[in-house]
XYZ file of C-alpha atoms in Angstrom:
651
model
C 50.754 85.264 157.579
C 51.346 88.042 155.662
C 49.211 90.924 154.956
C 48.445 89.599 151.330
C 47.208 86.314 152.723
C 43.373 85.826 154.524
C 42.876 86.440 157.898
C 40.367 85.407 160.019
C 37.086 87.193 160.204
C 38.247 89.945 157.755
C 35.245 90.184 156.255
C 32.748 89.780 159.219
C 31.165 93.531 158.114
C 29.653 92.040 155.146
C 25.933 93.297 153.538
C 23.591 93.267 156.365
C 21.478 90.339 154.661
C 24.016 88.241 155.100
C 24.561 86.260 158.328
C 27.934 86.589 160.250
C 29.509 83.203 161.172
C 27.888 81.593 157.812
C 29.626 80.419 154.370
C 29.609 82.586 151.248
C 27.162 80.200 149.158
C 28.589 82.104 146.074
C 32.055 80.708 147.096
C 31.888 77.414 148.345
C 31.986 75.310 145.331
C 34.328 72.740 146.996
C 36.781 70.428 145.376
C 35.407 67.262 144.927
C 37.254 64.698 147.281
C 35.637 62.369 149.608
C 36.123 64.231 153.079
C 35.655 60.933 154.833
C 38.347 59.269 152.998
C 40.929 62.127 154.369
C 39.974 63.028 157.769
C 36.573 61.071 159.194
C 38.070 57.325 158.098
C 41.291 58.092 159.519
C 41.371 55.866 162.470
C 44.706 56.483 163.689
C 44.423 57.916 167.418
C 44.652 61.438 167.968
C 47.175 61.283 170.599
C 50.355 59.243 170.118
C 51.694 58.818 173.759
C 55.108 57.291 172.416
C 55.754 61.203 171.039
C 55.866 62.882 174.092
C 57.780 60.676 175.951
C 61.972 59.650 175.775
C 62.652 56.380 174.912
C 64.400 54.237 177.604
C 62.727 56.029 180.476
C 62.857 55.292 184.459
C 60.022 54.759 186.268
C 60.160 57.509 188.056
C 59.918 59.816 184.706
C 57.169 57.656 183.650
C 54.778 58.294 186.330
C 55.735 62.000 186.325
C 54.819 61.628 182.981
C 51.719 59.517 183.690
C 50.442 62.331 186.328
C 51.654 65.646 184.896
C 51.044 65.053 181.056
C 54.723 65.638 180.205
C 57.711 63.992 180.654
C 60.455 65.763 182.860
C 63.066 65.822 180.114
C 60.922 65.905 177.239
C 60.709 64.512 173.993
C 63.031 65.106 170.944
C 62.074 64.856 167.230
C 65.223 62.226 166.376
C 67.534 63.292 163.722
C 65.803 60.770 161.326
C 62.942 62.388 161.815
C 64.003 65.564 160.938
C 65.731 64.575 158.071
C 62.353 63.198 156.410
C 59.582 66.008 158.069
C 62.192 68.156 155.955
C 61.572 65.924 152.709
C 58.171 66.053 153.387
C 58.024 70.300 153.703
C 59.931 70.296 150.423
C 57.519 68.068 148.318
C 54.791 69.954 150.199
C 55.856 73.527 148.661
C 56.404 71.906 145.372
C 53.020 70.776 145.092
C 51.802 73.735 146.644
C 53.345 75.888 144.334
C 52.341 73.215 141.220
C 48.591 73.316 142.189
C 49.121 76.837 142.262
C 50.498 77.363 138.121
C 48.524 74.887 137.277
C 44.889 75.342 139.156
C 45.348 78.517 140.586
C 43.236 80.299 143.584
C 40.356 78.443 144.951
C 37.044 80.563 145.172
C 36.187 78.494 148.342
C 38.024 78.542 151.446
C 38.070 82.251 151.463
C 37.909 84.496 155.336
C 34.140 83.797 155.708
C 34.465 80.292 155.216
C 37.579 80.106 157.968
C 35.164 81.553 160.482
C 32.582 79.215 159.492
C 35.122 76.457 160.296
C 36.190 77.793 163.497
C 32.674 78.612 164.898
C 31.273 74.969 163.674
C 34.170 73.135 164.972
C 33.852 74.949 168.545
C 30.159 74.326 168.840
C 30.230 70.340 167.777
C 32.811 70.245 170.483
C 31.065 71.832 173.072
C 27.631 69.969 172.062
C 29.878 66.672 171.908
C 30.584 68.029 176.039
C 34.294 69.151 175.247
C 35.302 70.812 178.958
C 36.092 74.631 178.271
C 39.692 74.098 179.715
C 40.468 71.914 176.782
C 38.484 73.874 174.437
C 39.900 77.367 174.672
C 43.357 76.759 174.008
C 42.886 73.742 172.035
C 40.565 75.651 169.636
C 43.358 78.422 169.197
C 46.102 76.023 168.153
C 43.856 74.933 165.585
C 42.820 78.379 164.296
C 46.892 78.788 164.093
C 46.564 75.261 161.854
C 44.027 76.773 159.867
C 45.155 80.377 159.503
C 48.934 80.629 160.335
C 47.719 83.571 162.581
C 48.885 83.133 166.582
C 47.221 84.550 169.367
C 43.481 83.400 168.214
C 41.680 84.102 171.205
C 38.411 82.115 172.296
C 36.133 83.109 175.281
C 33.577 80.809 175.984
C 30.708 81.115 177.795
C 27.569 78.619 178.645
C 25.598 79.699 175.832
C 27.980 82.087 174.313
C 31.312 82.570 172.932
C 33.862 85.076 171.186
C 36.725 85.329 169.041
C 39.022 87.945 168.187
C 41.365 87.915 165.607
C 44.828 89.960 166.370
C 45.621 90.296 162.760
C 42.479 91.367 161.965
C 41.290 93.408 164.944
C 37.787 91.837 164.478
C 35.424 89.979 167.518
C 33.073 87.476 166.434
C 29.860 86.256 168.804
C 28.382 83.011 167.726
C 25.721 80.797 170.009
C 27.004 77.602 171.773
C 24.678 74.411 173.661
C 26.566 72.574 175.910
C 25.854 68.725 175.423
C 26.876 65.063 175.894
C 27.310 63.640 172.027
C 30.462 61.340 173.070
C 30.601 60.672 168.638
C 30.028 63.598 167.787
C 33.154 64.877 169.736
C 35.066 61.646 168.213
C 34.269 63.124 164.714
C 34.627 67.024 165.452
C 37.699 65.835 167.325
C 39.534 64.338 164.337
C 38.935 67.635 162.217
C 40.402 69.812 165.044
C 43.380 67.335 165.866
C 44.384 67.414 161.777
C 43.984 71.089 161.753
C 46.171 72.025 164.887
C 48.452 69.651 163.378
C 49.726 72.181 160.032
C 51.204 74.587 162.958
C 52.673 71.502 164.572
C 55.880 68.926 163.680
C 53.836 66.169 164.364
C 50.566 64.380 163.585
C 48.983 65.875 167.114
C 47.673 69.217 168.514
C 50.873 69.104 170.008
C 54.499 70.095 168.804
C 57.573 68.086 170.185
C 60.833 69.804 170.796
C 63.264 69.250 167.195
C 66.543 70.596 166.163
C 66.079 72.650 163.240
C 66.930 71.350 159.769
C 70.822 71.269 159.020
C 71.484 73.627 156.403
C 73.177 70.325 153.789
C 69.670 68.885 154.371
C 67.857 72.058 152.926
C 69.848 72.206 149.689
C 69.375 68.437 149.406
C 65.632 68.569 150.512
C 65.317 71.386 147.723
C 67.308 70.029 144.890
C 66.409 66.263 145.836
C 62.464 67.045 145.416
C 60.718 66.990 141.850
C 56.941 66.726 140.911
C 55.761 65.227 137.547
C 52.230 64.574 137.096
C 50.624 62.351 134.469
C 47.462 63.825 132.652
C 45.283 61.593 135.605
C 46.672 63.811 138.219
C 43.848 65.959 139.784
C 43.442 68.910 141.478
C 41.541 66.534 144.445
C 44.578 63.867 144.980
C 46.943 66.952 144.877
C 44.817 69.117 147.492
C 45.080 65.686 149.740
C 48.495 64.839 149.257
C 49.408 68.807 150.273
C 47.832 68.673 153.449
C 48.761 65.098 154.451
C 52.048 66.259 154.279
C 51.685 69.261 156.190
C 49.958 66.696 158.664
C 52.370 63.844 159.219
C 55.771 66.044 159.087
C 56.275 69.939 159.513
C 53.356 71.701 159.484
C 53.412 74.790 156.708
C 52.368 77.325 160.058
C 55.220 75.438 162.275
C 57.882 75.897 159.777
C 56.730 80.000 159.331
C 56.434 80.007 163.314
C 59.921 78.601 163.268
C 61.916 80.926 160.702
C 64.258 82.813 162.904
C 65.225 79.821 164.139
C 66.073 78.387 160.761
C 67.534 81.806 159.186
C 70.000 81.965 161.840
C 71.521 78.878 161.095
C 71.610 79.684 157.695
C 73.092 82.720 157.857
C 75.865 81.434 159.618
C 76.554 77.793 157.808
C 76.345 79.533 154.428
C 78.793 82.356 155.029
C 80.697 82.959 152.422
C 78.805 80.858 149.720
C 76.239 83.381 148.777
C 75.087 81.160 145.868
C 73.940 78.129 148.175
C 72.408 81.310 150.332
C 70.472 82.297 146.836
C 69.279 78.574 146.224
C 68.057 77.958 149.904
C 66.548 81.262 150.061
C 64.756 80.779 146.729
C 63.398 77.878 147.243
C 62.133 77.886 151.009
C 60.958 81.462 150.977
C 57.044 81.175 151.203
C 55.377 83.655 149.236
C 51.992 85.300 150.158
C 50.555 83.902 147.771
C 51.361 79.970 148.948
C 49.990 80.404 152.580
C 46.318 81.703 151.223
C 46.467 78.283 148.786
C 47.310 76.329 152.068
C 44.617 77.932 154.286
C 41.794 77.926 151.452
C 42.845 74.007 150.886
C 42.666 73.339 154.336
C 39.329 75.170 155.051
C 37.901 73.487 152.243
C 38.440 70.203 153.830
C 37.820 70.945 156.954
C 34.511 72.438 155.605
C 33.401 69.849 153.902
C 34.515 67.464 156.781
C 31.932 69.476 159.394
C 28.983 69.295 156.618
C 29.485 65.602 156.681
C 29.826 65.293 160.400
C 26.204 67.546 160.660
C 24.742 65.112 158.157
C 26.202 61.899 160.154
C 25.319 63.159 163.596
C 22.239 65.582 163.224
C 20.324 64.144 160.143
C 20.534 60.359 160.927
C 19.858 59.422 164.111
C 23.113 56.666 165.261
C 21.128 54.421 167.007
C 17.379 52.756 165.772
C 14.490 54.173 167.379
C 13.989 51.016 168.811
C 16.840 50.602 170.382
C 17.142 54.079 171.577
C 14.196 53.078 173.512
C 14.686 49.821 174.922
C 17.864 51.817 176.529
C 15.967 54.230 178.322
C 13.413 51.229 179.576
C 16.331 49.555 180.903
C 17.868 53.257 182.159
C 15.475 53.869 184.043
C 14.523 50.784 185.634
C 18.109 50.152 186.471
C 18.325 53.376 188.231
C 15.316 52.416 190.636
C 16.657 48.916 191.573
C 19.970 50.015 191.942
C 19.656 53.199 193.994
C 16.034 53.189 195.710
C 16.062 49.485 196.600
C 12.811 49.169 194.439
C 10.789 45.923 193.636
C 10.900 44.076 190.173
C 7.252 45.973 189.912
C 8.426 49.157 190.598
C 11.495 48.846 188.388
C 9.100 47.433 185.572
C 6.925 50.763 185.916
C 9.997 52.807 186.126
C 11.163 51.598 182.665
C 7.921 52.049 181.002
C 7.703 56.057 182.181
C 11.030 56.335 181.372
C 10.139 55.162 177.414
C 7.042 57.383 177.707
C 9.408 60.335 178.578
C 11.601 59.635 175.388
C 8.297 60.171 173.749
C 8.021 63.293 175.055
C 11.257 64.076 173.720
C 10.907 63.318 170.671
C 7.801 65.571 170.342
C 8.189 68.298 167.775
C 6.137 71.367 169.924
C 8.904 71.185 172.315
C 12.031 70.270 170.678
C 13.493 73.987 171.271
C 12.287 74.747 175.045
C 13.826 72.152 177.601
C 11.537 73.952 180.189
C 8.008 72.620 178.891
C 9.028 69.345 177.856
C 10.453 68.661 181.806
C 7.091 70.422 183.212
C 4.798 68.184 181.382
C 7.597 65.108 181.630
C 7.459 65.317 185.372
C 3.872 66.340 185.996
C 2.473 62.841 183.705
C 4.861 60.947 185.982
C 4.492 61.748 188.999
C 0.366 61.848 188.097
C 0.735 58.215 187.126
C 3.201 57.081 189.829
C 0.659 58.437 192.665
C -1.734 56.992 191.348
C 0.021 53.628 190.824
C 1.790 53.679 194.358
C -1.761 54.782 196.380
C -3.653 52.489 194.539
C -1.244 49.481 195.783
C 0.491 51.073 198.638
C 1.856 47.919 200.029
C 3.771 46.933 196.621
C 4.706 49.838 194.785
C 7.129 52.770 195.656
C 6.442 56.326 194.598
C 9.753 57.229 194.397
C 11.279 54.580 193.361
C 9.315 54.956 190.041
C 8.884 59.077 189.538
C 12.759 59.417 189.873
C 14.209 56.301 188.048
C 12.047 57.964 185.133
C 12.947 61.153 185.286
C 16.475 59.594 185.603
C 17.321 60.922 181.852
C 16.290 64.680 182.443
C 17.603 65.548 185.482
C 20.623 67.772 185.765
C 22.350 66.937 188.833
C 24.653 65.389 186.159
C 25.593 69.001 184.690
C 25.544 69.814 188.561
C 29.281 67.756 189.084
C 30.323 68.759 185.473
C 30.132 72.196 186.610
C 32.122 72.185 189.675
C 34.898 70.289 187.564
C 34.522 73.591 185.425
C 35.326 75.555 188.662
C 38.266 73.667 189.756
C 39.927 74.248 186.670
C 39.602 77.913 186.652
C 36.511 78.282 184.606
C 33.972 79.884 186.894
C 32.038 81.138 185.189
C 31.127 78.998 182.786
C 30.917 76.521 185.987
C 28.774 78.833 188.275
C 26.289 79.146 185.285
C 25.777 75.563 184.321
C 25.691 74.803 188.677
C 22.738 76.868 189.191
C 20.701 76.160 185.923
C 21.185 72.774 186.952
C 19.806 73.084 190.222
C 16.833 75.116 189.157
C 15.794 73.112 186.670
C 16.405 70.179 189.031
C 14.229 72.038 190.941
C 11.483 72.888 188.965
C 11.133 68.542 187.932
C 11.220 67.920 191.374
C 8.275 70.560 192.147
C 6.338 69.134 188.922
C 6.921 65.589 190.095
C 4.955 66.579 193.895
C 2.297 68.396 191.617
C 1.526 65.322 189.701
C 1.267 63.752 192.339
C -0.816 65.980 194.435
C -3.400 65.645 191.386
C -3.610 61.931 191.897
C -4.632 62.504 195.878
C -7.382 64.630 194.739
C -8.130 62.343 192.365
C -8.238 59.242 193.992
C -9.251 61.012 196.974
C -6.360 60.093 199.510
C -5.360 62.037 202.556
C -2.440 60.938 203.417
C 0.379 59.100 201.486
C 4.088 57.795 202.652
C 6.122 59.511 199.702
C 9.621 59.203 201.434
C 11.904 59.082 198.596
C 15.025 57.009 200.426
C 13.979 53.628 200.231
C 11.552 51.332 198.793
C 10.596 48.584 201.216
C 10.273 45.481 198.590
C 13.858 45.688 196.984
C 15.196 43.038 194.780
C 17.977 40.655 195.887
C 21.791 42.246 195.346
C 22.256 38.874 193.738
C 20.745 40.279 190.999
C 23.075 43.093 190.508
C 25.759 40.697 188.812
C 23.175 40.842 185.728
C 21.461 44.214 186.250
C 24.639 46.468 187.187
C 26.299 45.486 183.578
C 22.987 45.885 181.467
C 21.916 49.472 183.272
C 25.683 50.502 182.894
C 25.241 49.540 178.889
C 22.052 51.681 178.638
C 23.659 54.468 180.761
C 26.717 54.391 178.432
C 23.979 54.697 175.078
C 22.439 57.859 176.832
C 26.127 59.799 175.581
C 25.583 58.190 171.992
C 28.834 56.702 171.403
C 30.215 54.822 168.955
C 29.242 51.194 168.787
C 32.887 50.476 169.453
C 33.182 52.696 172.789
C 30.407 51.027 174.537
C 32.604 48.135 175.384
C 34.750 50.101 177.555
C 32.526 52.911 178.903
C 30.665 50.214 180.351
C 33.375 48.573 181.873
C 33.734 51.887 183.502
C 30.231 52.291 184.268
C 30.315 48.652 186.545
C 33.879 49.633 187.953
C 32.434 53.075 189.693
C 29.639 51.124 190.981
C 31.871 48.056 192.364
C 33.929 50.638 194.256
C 30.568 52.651 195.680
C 28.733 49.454 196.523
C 32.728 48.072 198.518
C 33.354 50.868 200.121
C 29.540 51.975 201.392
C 29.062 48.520 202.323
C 31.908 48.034 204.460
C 32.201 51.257 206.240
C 28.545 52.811 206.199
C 29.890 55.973 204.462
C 28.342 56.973 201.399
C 30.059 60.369 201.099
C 33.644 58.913 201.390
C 32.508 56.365 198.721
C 31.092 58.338 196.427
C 34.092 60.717 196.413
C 36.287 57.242 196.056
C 34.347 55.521 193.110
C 34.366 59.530 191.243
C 38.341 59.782 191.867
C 38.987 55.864 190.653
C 36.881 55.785 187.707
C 38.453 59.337 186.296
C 42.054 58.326 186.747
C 41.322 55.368 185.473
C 39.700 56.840 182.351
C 42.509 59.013 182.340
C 44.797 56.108 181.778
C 43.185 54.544 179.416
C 43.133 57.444 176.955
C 46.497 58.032 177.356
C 47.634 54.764 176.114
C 45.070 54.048 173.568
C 44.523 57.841 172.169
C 41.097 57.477 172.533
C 39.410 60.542 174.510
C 38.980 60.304 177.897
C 35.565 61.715 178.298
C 33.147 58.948 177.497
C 34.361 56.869 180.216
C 34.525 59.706 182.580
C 31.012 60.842 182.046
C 29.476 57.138 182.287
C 31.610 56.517 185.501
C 29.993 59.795 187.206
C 26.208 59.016 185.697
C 26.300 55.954 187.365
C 26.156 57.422 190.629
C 23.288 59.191 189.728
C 23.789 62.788 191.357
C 20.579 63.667 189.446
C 18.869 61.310 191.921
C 20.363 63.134 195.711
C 19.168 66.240 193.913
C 15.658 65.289 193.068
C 15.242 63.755 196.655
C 16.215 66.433 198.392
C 14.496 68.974 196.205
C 11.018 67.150 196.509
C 10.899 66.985 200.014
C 10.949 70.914 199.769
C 8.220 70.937 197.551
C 6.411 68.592 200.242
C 7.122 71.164 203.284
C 6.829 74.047 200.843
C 10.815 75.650 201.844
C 13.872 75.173 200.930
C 16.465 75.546 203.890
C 19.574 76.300 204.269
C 20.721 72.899 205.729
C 18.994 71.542 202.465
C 20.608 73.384 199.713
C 23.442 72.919 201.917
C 23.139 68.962 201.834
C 22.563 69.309 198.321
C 25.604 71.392 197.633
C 27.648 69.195 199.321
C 26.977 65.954 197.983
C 27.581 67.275 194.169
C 30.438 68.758 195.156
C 31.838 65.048 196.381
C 31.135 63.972 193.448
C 32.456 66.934 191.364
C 35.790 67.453 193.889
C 36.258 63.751 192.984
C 36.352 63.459 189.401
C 38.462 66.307 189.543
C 40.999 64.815 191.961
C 40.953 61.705 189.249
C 42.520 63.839 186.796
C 44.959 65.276 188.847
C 46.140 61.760 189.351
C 46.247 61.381 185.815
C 45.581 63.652 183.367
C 43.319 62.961 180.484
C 43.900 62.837 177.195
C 41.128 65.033 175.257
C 41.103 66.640 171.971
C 44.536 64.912 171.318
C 46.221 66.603 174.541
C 46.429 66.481 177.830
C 46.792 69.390 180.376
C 49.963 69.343 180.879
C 50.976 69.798 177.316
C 48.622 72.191 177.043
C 50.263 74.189 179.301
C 53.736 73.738 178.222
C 52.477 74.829 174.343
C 51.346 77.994 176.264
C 54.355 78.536 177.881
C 56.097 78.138 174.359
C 54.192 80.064 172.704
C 55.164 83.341 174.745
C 58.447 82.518 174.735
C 58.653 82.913 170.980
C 56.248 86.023 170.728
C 58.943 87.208 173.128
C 61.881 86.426 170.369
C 59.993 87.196 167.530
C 57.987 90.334 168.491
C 60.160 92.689 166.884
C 60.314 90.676 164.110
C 56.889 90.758 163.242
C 56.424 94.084 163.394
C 58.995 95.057 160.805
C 57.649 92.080 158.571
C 54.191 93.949 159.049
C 55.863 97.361 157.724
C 57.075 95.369 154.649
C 54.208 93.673 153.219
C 56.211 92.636 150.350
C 59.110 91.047 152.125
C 60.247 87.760 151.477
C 61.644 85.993 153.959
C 62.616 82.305 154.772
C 59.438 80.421 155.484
């Protein structure tokens, strides 16, 4: 962008009474389209995998392709294609340049806004349980949608993150809660995808390769083009019509990213005929002027797209009360048949304390300190389960019912999350989250032998069996047929997906439990099947998202929740409270069965990788790889564009 245009986070030294990271109020009198019509109703998937791969490929390329993310010779933009992307970009600048004489300069949309956008969109994402190594780069490419500015930097932290701006000079710090809101990522994830997609030549985060436009197709692009409007014609149907364009074809921000490229071959096809030279150059030279209308259009939607997304996901609740409920009943009572071999009483029990710790959730005094809603959680349940289990010792199982309903709050989930964050190179986001999640594992488990150490004085019992491996009544494994499909359906609700994902996140929910409960059964080893079921029901979640579009992250997280890491933690953690120490060979035992589970996933998405946020890793690391080639070509260029501030070149 030039120096005329905004840049991100310009104006972060604002009067002290105003907040950094929030929208001028004064400016953000937004257009008045229907953001859901543009960007929240579009269901088309974010990633397309017929883009990024050659038509008439082997099978060899295709499972290259399949494990690695990108194809071995690519994907080309086909001459076709071209040919009408460059249509597109010349309708786009007319109308940009119409809306312009006719409407002129948005208020809204202005620097502060942009960093609202940016600092929104990368906490929804992260709440929504985006992993960082998708994030970071991800979150740049759209910054580069938003702003036209390259080399957006993120660096993200558990609770913390930063952005400098290169054109500006300027950090930003901004707050971040990591979380598991599988629709809110779906919605936060179609904002980013359209975003990235102005600096890209197609509808993804992602760019394909593409010969640049022939020069006969410029002059016929730009005398072939012509805009009449009828009195009817807002300013809201043209702001929509600019930035679909920009979405479905050449990007504004790909085509300035581009321009060497494209004045080269000019400059040689043309030689000779300086006035086709004059009429190419007049009309694809962006001015200044044209890129801040783009990036206040585009923030403005994407603004108003967030605000609706906050009022979807944070003001109305997406499932009834009721039902929210009845999910954590059968939750929790699944997770004590299933895993602790308890009796229909015990799992009954378990269900009901699970509901009465969704109470406690939804308790007001608490809502902002995790810490005293788990202490008073764990101490009422393992009060009442001590007193249940001593007062019919012979029928009930203490821990069959304290940890299926404690199920919900544990953290050994975040436990394999976070060594999935170390394997891909973010440690310390991953070392964080591993031992927050143990402590506060920890401290439930500790709470849970308190509560119940109040019902032995209270009852007055000396002595109590609490071993925590088995229950000695289960239920038949007949029974699983129904229960393993209904518990995987509740465990699937506890992400808060879509009604339309639960289908297949519980399919993936009863496939990792099929291939734990084959494997353990047969050969007695529960580590070697638990790091089997993690690996199969990743790659297979990979797969899935890469031919449907759909992220792969939902599926993934069920698959690992249903074998219940929360639960090895919790065991091993209360039999320290019992003895009062925690060994080595204990943390040790703990360590390593997360890590199976963790080293597992992660081996799943080596087999396949993923498709989240509209990419995959392997195309997120060939987009890296591009972009320093061309800061590499066009380094010098910049620099003497940044000298002449008034310069107008191609694009």
């Amino acid at each position: 962008m030039g120096n005329n245009t905004s840049t991100v986070y310009e104006e972060v030294g604002q009067q002290e009474d105003e907040e950094v990271g929030q929208p001028n109020n004064e400016e953000s009198t937004y257009i008045g389209y229907n953001p859901r019509a543009s960007v929240l109703l579009d269901a088309r998937p974010a990633y397309d995998y017929r883009q990024f791969i050659t038509p008439g490929h082997g099978v060899a390329e295709s499972v290259k392709w399949l494990v690695g993310g990108v194809a071995p010779n690519g994907a080309r933009l086909s001459d076709g294609a071209v040919k009408e992307n460059t249509r597109q970009a010349a309708r786009m600048l007319l109308l940009l340049r119409e809306y312009e004489r006719r409407f002129g300069m948005p208020d809204a949309g202005g620097a502060r806004d942009e960093q609202w956008v940016l600092t929104e969109l990368a906490r929804g994402l992260y709440g929504g349980g985006t992993p960082l190594w998708t994030l970071k780069p991800v979150m740049s490419q759209a910054a580069e949608g938003l702003t036209g500015a390259r080399g957006v930097d993120f660096a993200l932290f558990p609770r913390t993150a930063f952005v400098f701006a290169p054109t500006s000079g300027s950090t930003l710090m901004f707050n971040m809660e990591r979380g598991f809101n599988i629709n809110k990522l779906t919605l936060m994830e179609r904002v980013l995808v359209r975003m990235a997609s102005f600096a890209s030549n197609t509808r993804s985060v992602n760019e394909v390769d593409s010969n640049s436009p022939e020069v006969p197709e410029l002059l016929r692009a730009s005398r072939g083009e012509s805009v009449q409007f009828g009195r009817g014609y807002h300013k809201e149907a043209l702001a929509k019509e600019i930035l679909d364009l920009a979405s479905d074809g050449f990007g504004l921000f790909y085509l300035t990213s581009h321009a060497t490229q494209v004045q080269a071959k000019v400059g040689e096809a043309v030689n000779g005929y300086a006035r086709d030279y004059q009429e190419i150059q007049s009309f694809w030279t962006v001015e200044s002027s044209i890129k801040e209308l783009f990036t206040r259009l585009a923030t403005i939607e994407a603004y108003a797209s967030i605000v609706e997304i906050k009022k979807q996901v944070d003001a109305k609740p997406l499932y009834p009360r009721p039902i929210v409920l009845l999910f954590r009943v059968i939750s929790s009572a699944g997770a004590s048949g299933l895993w602790f071999g308890a009796s229909w009483q015990d799992m009954i029990v378990a269900g009901l304390l699970g509901m009465m710790v969704a109470v406690f959730q939804g308790v007001t005094l608490w809502k902002h300190d995790r810490m005293i809603l788990e202490v008073c959680a764990s101490f009422v349940v393992g009060l009442l389960s001590g007193m249940i289990s001593m007062s019919f010792p012979s029928t009930m199982c203490f821990g069959g019912m304290a940890v299926g309903a404690v199920i919900d709050i544990l953290q050994g989930f975040r436990v394999v999350y976070s060594i999935m964050e170390i394997m891909s190179k973010n440690t310390v986001a991953g070392g964080a989250d591993f031992l927050e999640a143990i402590l506060f594992t920890g401290l439930i488990a500790y709470f849970l032998k308190f509560g119940m150490g109040t019902a032995k004085s209270i009852l007055g019992v000396d002595e109590m069996d609490t071993e925590f491996n088995q229950c000695v009544n289960p239920i038949s494994s007949y029974f699983y047929f129904l229960l393993v499909p209904i518990t995987s359906l509740a465990w699937s609700a506890l992400f808060t997906p879509r009604y339309s994902d639960i289908p297949l996140m519980m399919m993936h929910g009863i496939f990792s439990f099929f291939v734990y409960w084959t494997i353990s059964t047969n050969t007695g080893n529960a580590a070697v099947a638990t790091f089997v079921s993690a690996m199969m029901v990743t790659s297979s979640a990979g797969i899935f998202s890469r031919f449907t579009g759909r992220q792969a992250l939902g599926d993934t997280v069920t698959g690992l929740y249903v074998l219940l890491p929360g639960a090895y933690l919790a065991r091993g953690l209360f039999a320290a409270a019992e003895q009062n120490v925690i060994d080595a060979a204990l943390l040790s035992n703990i360590v390593v069965k997360a890590v199976t589970i963790g080293l597992g996933g992660w081996t799943g998405t080596i087999l396949c990788s993923p498709t989240i946020l509209g990419t995959n890793r392997g195309l997120v690391n060939k987009s890296a790889s591009s972009v320093r080639s061309i800061r590499g070509r066009q380094g010098d260029t910049q620099r003497s564009t940044q000298a002449r501030p008034n310069a107008m070149l191609f694009f």
